[in-house]
Amino acid sequence: MPEITRPQLVAYVLAALIVIVLGLRFLHGQGQPPAGAAGAGAGPTYGGSAALRIERRPSGSALVHVAGAVRHPGVYRLRDGARVEDAVSRAGGARASADVNAINLAAKVADGQQVVVPHRGSAAQPVAGGAADASTGGPSAAPISLSSATAEQLDTLDGVGPATARKILDWRRLHGGFRSVDDLGQVPGIGPKRLAALRTKVQP
């Protein structure tokens, strides 16, 4: 067996080291995913963890009860920022007998609100078979609808003059109607005593 010289031994050792380094690099490369594989699926990874998917939160919405002179009264879910006009459209639109000018179609709706589209002249209709009115001897008038009454009709209520009637109409336009008689107490100039006196004479 020929004797290995020192230069040959050094060459053999260097060659072995090169083979080991190349082998380790090859094995390390096999364990990495192909370039672009991380972006081809559900999204990027962070710190070796599973891919994260970011979902957009659903936009806000309002549940609104549409009643009165519309084709399909009911409860509808509207997008955030929707107007009374959108609520009426979702309910099939106003009927031919509707008085849409009595409500503010441009007002924004709120969650839990009731939008009442009145019939023309509905507030002036008497109650059939109603109790007798002590002042006239005839049937008592129906409660006046706060959501459809005119300024003249509101002015006929005890304790409500032209100025207060105008404030009621302004509040109605701003809020898109009255959801309950209690809302009348939010109108400037109507205190608890006046609200109690008007409670049986008006309706939302």
PDB file of C-alpha atoms in Angstrom:
ATOM      1  CA  MET A   1       0.000   0.000   0.000  1.00  0.00           C
ATOM      2  CA  PRO A   2       1.593   3.328  -1.030  1.00  0.00           C
ATOM      3  CA  GLU A   3       2.344   5.770   1.761  1.00  0.00           C
ATOM      4  CA  ILE A   4       0.096   8.910   1.867  1.00  0.00           C
ATOM      5  CA  THR A   5       2.095  12.084   1.992  1.00  0.00           C
ATOM      6  CA  ARG A   6       1.142  15.057   4.170  1.00  0.00           C
ATOM      7  CA  PRO A   7      -0.041  17.265   1.232  1.00  0.00           C
ATOM      8  CA  GLN A   8      -2.263  14.428   0.000  1.00  0.00           C
ATOM      9  CA  LEU A   9      -3.753  13.966   3.480  1.00  0.00           C
ATOM     10  CA  VAL A  10      -4.593  17.672   3.693  1.00  0.00           C
ATOM     11  CA  ALA A  11      -6.222  17.553   0.260  1.00  0.00           C
ATOM     12  CA  TYR A  12      -8.308  14.534   1.263  1.00  0.00           C
ATOM     13  CA  VAL A  13      -9.492  16.259   4.460  1.00  0.00           C
ATOM     14  CA  LEU A  14     -10.444  19.457   2.595  1.00  0.00           C
ATOM     15  CA  ALA A  15     -12.331  17.434  -0.006  1.00  0.00           C
ATOM     16  CA  ALA A  16     -14.229  15.594   2.726  1.00  0.00           C
ATOM     17  CA  LEU A  17     -15.138  18.871   4.433  1.00  0.00           C
ATOM     18  CA  ILE A  18     -16.416  20.310   1.149  1.00  0.00           C
ATOM     19  CA  VAL A  19     -18.599  17.221   0.580  1.00  0.00           C
ATOM     20  CA  ILE A  20     -20.008  17.467   4.127  1.00  0.00           C
ATOM     21  CA  VAL A  21     -20.810  21.212   3.753  1.00  0.00           C
ATOM     22  CA  LEU A  22     -22.509  20.703   0.392  1.00  0.00           C
ATOM     23  CA  GLY A  23     -24.510  17.805   1.789  1.00  0.00           C
ATOM     24  CA  LEU A  24     -25.742  19.835   4.765  1.00  0.00           C
ATOM     25  CA  ARG A  25     -26.770  22.733   2.528  1.00  0.00           C
ATOM     26  CA  PHE A  26     -28.639  20.364   0.245  1.00  0.00           C
ATOM     27  CA  LEU A  27     -30.536  18.780   3.151  1.00  0.00           C
ATOM     28  CA  HIS A  28     -31.400  22.224   4.574  1.00  0.00           C
ATOM     29  CA  GLY A  29     -32.733  23.334   1.200  1.00  0.00           C
ATOM     30  CA  GLN A  30     -35.005  20.297   0.993  1.00  0.00           C
ATOM     31  CA  GLY A  31     -36.789  21.314   4.226  1.00  0.00           C
ATOM     32  CA  GLN A  32     -37.805  24.813   2.969  1.00  0.00           C
ATOM     33  CA  PRO A  33     -41.080  25.417   1.019  1.00  0.00           C
ATOM     34  CA  PRO A  34     -40.725  26.542  -2.600  1.00  0.00           C
ATOM     35  CA  ALA A  35     -40.506  30.266  -3.242  1.00  0.00           C
ATOM     36  CA  GLY A  36     -43.977  31.832  -3.520  1.00  0.00           C
ATOM     37  CA  ALA A  37     -45.699  28.859  -1.861  1.00  0.00           C
ATOM     38  CA  ALA A  38     -46.524  30.931   1.232  1.00  0.00           C
ATOM     39  CA  GLY A  39     -48.326  33.567  -0.803  1.00  0.00           C
ATOM     40  CA  ALA A  40     -50.211  31.136  -3.000  1.00  0.00           C
ATOM     41  CA  GLY A  41     -52.517  29.929  -0.238  1.00  0.00           C
ATOM     42  CA  ALA A  42     -54.391  31.647   2.539  1.00  0.00           C
ATOM     43  CA  GLY A  43     -51.795  34.369   3.171  1.00  0.00           C
ATOM     44  CA  PRO A  44     -48.352  35.076   4.649  1.00  0.00           C
ATOM     45  CA  THR A  45     -46.930  33.292   7.697  1.00  0.00           C
ATOM     46  CA  TYR A  46     -45.352  34.964  10.666  1.00  0.00           C
ATOM     47  CA  GLY A  47     -42.637  33.361  12.809  1.00  0.00           C
ATOM     48  CA  GLY A  48     -43.302  29.881  11.390  1.00  0.00           C
ATOM     49  CA  SER A  49     -46.915  29.886  12.579  1.00  0.00           C
ATOM     50  CA  ALA A  50     -49.893  28.941  10.434  1.00  0.00           C
ATOM     51  CA  ALA A  51     -51.150  31.455   7.887  1.00  0.00           C
ATOM     52  CA  LEU A  52     -53.418  34.157   9.254  1.00  0.00           C
ATOM     53  CA  ARG A  53     -56.581  35.222   7.430  1.00  0.00           C
ATOM     54  CA  ILE A  54     -57.911  38.695   8.162  1.00  0.00           C
ATOM     55  CA  GLU A  55     -61.689  38.984   7.778  1.00  0.00           C
ATOM     56  CA  ARG A  56     -63.472  42.286   7.336  1.00  0.00           C
ATOM     57  CA  ARG A  57     -66.054  42.834  10.028  1.00  0.00           C
ATOM     58  CA  PRO A  58     -69.627  43.026   8.737  1.00  0.00           C
ATOM     59  CA  SER A  59     -70.924  46.554   8.397  1.00  0.00           C
ATOM     60  CA  GLY A  60     -73.397  47.903  10.918  1.00  0.00           C
ATOM     61  CA  SER A  61     -77.098  47.523  10.351  1.00  0.00           C
ATOM     62  CA  ALA A  62     -80.392  48.656  11.836  1.00  0.00           C
ATOM     63  CA  LEU A  63     -83.567  46.652  12.428  1.00  0.00           C
ATOM     64  CA  VAL A  64     -86.519  48.888  11.517  1.00  0.00           C
ATOM     65  CA  HIS A  65     -90.286  48.324  11.726  1.00  0.00           C
ATOM     66  CA  VAL A  66     -92.064  49.872   8.725  1.00  0.00           C
ATOM     67  CA  ALA A  67     -95.800  50.296   9.200  1.00  0.00           C
ATOM     68  CA  GLY A  68     -98.748  52.278   7.873  1.00  0.00           C
ATOM     69  CA  ALA A  69     -99.487  53.002   4.209  1.00  0.00           C
ATOM     70  CA  VAL A  70     -96.816  50.758   2.643  1.00  0.00           C
ATOM     71  CA  ARG A  71     -97.269  47.708   0.433  1.00  0.00           C
ATOM     72  CA  HIS A  72     -95.498  45.207   2.687  1.00  0.00           C
ATOM     73  CA  PRO A  73     -95.392  46.336   6.344  1.00  0.00           C
ATOM     74  CA  GLY A  74     -92.915  44.471   8.467  1.00  0.00           C
ATOM     75  CA  VAL A  75     -89.503  44.452  10.119  1.00  0.00           C
ATOM     76  CA  TYR A  76     -86.525  45.002   7.836  1.00  0.00           C
ATOM     77  CA  ARG A  77     -82.764  45.075   8.316  1.00  0.00           C
ATOM     78  CA  LEU A  78     -81.156  48.102   6.685  1.00  0.00           C
ATOM     79  CA  ARG A  79     -77.542  49.090   6.227  1.00  0.00           C
ATOM     80  CA  ASP A  80     -75.914  51.521   8.617  1.00  0.00           C
ATOM     81  CA  GLY A  81     -76.704  55.102   7.611  1.00  0.00           C
ATOM     82  CA  ALA A  82     -79.893  54.187   5.736  1.00  0.00           C
ATOM     83  CA  ARG A  83     -82.663  56.777   5.438  1.00  0.00           C
ATOM     84  CA  VAL A  84     -86.412  56.636   5.988  1.00  0.00           C
ATOM     85  CA  GLU A  85     -86.804  56.581   2.206  1.00  0.00           C
ATOM     86  CA  ASP A  86     -84.755  53.344   2.100  1.00  0.00           C
ATOM     87  CA  ALA A  87     -87.004  51.812   4.766  1.00  0.00           C
ATOM     88  CA  VAL A  88     -90.140  52.674   2.785  1.00  0.00           C
ATOM     89  CA  SER A  89     -88.595  51.195  -0.374  1.00  0.00           C
ATOM     90  CA  ARG A  90     -87.731  47.950   1.414  1.00  0.00           C
ATOM     91  CA  ALA A  91     -91.383  47.687   2.460  1.00  0.00           C
ATOM     92  CA  GLY A  92     -92.488  47.747  -1.171  1.00  0.00           C
ATOM     93  CA  GLY A  93     -92.924  51.494  -1.421  1.00  0.00           C
ATOM     94  CA  ALA A  94     -95.745  53.779  -0.314  1.00  0.00           C
ATOM     95  CA  ARG A  95     -99.352  53.084  -1.281  1.00  0.00           C
ATOM     96  CA  ALA A  96    -101.340  55.503  -3.399  1.00  0.00           C
ATOM     97  CA  SER A  97    -103.179  56.670  -0.288  1.00  0.00           C
ATOM     98  CA  ALA A  98     -99.963  57.463   1.604  1.00  0.00           C
ATOM     99  CA  ASP A  99     -99.036  60.964   2.696  1.00  0.00           C
ATOM    100  CA  VAL A 100     -95.253  60.717   2.322  1.00  0.00           C
ATOM    101  CA  ASN A 101     -94.899  64.478   2.765  1.00  0.00           C
ATOM    102  CA  ALA A 102     -95.940  64.058   6.397  1.00  0.00           C
ATOM    103  CA  ILE A 103     -92.674  62.259   7.245  1.00  0.00           C
ATOM    104  CA  ASN A 104     -89.045  63.147   6.710  1.00  0.00           C
ATOM    105  CA  LEU A 105     -87.809  60.739   4.041  1.00  0.00           C
ATOM    106  CA  ALA A 106     -84.252  62.050   4.375  1.00  0.00           C
ATOM    107  CA  ALA A 107     -83.918  61.296   8.120  1.00  0.00           C
ATOM    108  CA  LYS A 108     -81.536  58.534   9.161  1.00  0.00           C
ATOM    109  CA  VAL A 109     -83.082  55.435  10.706  1.00  0.00           C
ATOM    110  CA  ALA A 110     -81.933  53.971  14.014  1.00  0.00           C
ATOM    111  CA  ASP A 111     -81.942  50.404  15.297  1.00  0.00           C
ATOM    112  CA  GLY A 112     -85.327  49.558  16.819  1.00  0.00           C
ATOM    113  CA  GLN A 113     -87.099  52.505  15.186  1.00  0.00           C
ATOM    114  CA  GLN A 114     -90.651  52.337  13.840  1.00  0.00           C
ATOM    115  CA  VAL A 115     -91.292  54.209  10.598  1.00  0.00           C
ATOM    116  CA  VAL A 116     -95.011  54.926  10.195  1.00  0.00           C
ATOM    117  CA  VAL A 117     -96.187  56.125   6.783  1.00  0.00           C
ATOM    118  CA  PRO A 118     -99.581  57.766   7.377  1.00  0.00           C
ATOM    119  CA  HIS A 119    -102.604  57.683   5.099  1.00  0.00           C
ATOM    120  CA  ARG A 120    -103.836  61.011   3.836  1.00  0.00           C
ATOM    121  CA  GLY A 121    -106.339  62.448   6.299  1.00  0.00           C
ATOM    122  CA  SER A 122    -106.056  59.483   8.655  1.00  0.00           C
ATOM    123  CA  ALA A 123    -105.598  61.689  11.726  1.00  0.00           C
ATOM    124  CA  ALA A 124    -108.931  63.414  11.145  1.00  0.00           C
ATOM    125  CA  GLN A 125    -111.026  60.236  10.936  1.00  0.00           C
ATOM    126  CA  PRO A 126    -113.490  59.746  13.836  1.00  0.00           C
ATOM    127  CA  VAL A 127    -113.612  56.515  15.771  1.00  0.00           C
ATOM    128  CA  ALA A 128    -116.687  54.530  14.758  1.00  0.00           C
ATOM    129  CA  GLY A 129    -118.871  53.895  17.775  1.00  0.00           C
ATOM    130  CA  GLY A 130    -116.547  55.867  19.969  1.00  0.00           C
ATOM    131  CA  ALA A 131    -117.473  57.521  23.239  1.00  0.00           C
ATOM    132  CA  ALA A 132    -119.381  60.776  23.062  1.00  0.00           C
ATOM    133  CA  ASP A 133    -117.392  63.975  23.177  1.00  0.00           C
ATOM    134  CA  ALA A 134    -118.666  66.094  26.086  1.00  0.00           C
ATOM    135  CA  SER A 135    -118.054  69.359  24.219  1.00  0.00           C
ATOM    136  CA  THR A 136    -119.851  68.456  20.985  1.00  0.00           C
ATOM    137  CA  GLY A 137    -122.183  65.598  21.898  1.00  0.00           C
ATOM    138  CA  GLY A 138    -120.835  63.646  18.921  1.00  0.00           C
ATOM    139  CA  PRO A 139    -118.353  60.810  18.737  1.00  0.00           C
ATOM    140  CA  SER A 140    -114.925  61.621  20.103  1.00  0.00           C
ATOM    141  CA  ALA A 141    -112.207  62.250  17.566  1.00  0.00           C
ATOM    142  CA  ALA A 142    -109.508  59.665  17.045  1.00  0.00           C
ATOM    143  CA  PRO A 143    -106.166  60.331  18.715  1.00  0.00           C
ATOM    144  CA  ILE A 144    -104.033  62.538  16.521  1.00  0.00           C
ATOM    145  CA  SER A 145    -101.089  60.766  14.917  1.00  0.00           C
ATOM    146  CA  LEU A 146     -97.855  62.481  15.902  1.00  0.00           C
ATOM    147  CA  SER A 147     -96.182  61.036  12.799  1.00  0.00           C
ATOM    148  CA  SER A 148     -98.683  62.446  10.302  1.00  0.00           C
ATOM    149  CA  ALA A 149    -100.552  65.382  11.882  1.00  0.00           C
ATOM    150  CA  THR A 150    -100.278  68.843  10.376  1.00  0.00           C
ATOM    151  CA  ALA A 151     -99.467  71.947  12.374  1.00  0.00           C
ATOM    152  CA  GLU A 152    -103.144  72.920  12.282  1.00  0.00           C
ATOM    153  CA  GLN A 153    -104.219  69.553  13.727  1.00  0.00           C
ATOM    154  CA  LEU A 154    -101.631  69.744  16.510  1.00  0.00           C
ATOM    155  CA  ASP A 155    -102.748  73.271  17.305  1.00  0.00           C
ATOM    156  CA  THR A 156    -106.209  71.934  18.234  1.00  0.00           C
ATOM    157  CA  LEU A 157    -104.739  70.012  21.182  1.00  0.00           C
ATOM    158  CA  ASP A 158    -105.110  71.561  24.624  1.00  0.00           C
ATOM    159  CA  GLY A 159    -101.911  73.300  25.671  1.00  0.00           C
ATOM    160  CA  VAL A 160    -100.352  73.086  22.203  1.00  0.00           C
ATOM    161  CA  GLY A 161    -100.168  76.402  20.402  1.00  0.00           C
ATOM    162  CA  PRO A 162     -98.646  77.248  16.998  1.00  0.00           C
ATOM    163  CA  ALA A 163     -95.116  77.505  18.424  1.00  0.00           C
ATOM    164  CA  THR A 164     -95.266  74.110  20.153  1.00  0.00           C
ATOM    165  CA  ALA A 165     -96.876  72.535  17.091  1.00  0.00           C
ATOM    166  CA  ARG A 166     -93.947  73.764  15.014  1.00  0.00           C
ATOM    167  CA  LYS A 167     -91.495  72.267  17.522  1.00  0.00           C
ATOM    168  CA  ILE A 168     -93.289  68.913  17.268  1.00  0.00           C
ATOM    169  CA  LEU A 169     -92.992  68.977  13.469  1.00  0.00           C
ATOM    170  CA  ASP A 170     -89.322  69.946  13.682  1.00  0.00           C
ATOM    171  CA  TRP A 171     -88.617  67.062  16.085  1.00  0.00           C
ATOM    172  CA  ARG A 172     -90.498  64.667  13.788  1.00  0.00           C
ATOM    173  CA  ARG A 173     -88.482  65.704  10.741  1.00  0.00           C
ATOM    174  CA  LEU A 174     -85.216  65.364  12.648  1.00  0.00           C
ATOM    175  CA  HIS A 175     -85.952  61.889  14.050  1.00  0.00           C
ATOM    176  CA  GLY A 176     -88.068  60.420  11.262  1.00  0.00           C
ATOM    177  CA  GLY A 177     -91.271  60.125  13.305  1.00  0.00           C
ATOM    178  CA  PHE A 178     -92.451  59.171  16.771  1.00  0.00           C
ATOM    179  CA  ARG A 179     -91.927  55.610  17.998  1.00  0.00           C
ATOM    180  CA  SER A 180     -94.092  56.139  21.088  1.00  0.00           C
ATOM    181  CA  VAL A 181     -96.092  58.865  22.809  1.00  0.00           C
ATOM    182  CA  ASP A 182     -93.266  59.119  25.350  1.00  0.00           C
ATOM    183  CA  ASP A 183     -91.080  60.621  22.609  1.00  0.00           C
ATOM    184  CA  LEU A 184     -93.315  63.692  22.810  1.00  0.00           C
ATOM    185  CA  GLY A 185     -91.671  64.487  26.140  1.00  0.00           C
ATOM    186  CA  GLN A 186     -88.401  65.145  24.272  1.00  0.00           C
ATOM    187  CA  VAL A 187     -89.941  68.071  22.391  1.00  0.00           C
ATOM    188  CA  PRO A 188     -88.866  71.407  23.905  1.00  0.00           C
ATOM    189  CA  GLY A 189     -91.692  73.030  25.861  1.00  0.00           C
ATOM    190  CA  ILE A 190     -93.561  69.810  26.661  1.00  0.00           C
ATOM    191  CA  GLY A 191     -93.055  68.863  30.296  1.00  0.00           C
ATOM    192  CA  PRO A 192     -94.331  65.881  32.275  1.00  0.00           C
ATOM    193  CA  LYS A 193     -97.698  67.512  33.111  1.00  0.00           C
ATOM    194  CA  ARG A 194     -98.459  68.476  29.537  1.00  0.00           C
ATOM    195  CA  LEU A 195     -97.358  65.054  28.317  1.00  0.00           C
ATOM    196  CA  ALA A 196     -99.729  63.380  30.784  1.00  0.00           C
ATOM    197  CA  ALA A 197    -102.605  65.578  29.578  1.00  0.00           C
ATOM    198  CA  LEU A 198    -101.897  64.756  25.926  1.00  0.00           C
ATOM    199  CA  ARG A 199    -101.261  61.028  26.352  1.00  0.00           C
ATOM    200  CA  THR A 200    -104.862  59.953  25.589  1.00  0.00           C
ATOM    201  CA  LYS A 201    -105.273  62.440  22.732  1.00  0.00           C
ATOM    202  CA  VAL A 202    -102.311  61.455  20.564  1.00  0.00           C
ATOM    203  CA  GLN A 203    -100.738  58.316  19.160  1.00  0.00           C
ATOM    204  CA  PRO A 204     -97.382  57.610  17.470  1.00  0.00           C
TER     205      PRO A 204
END
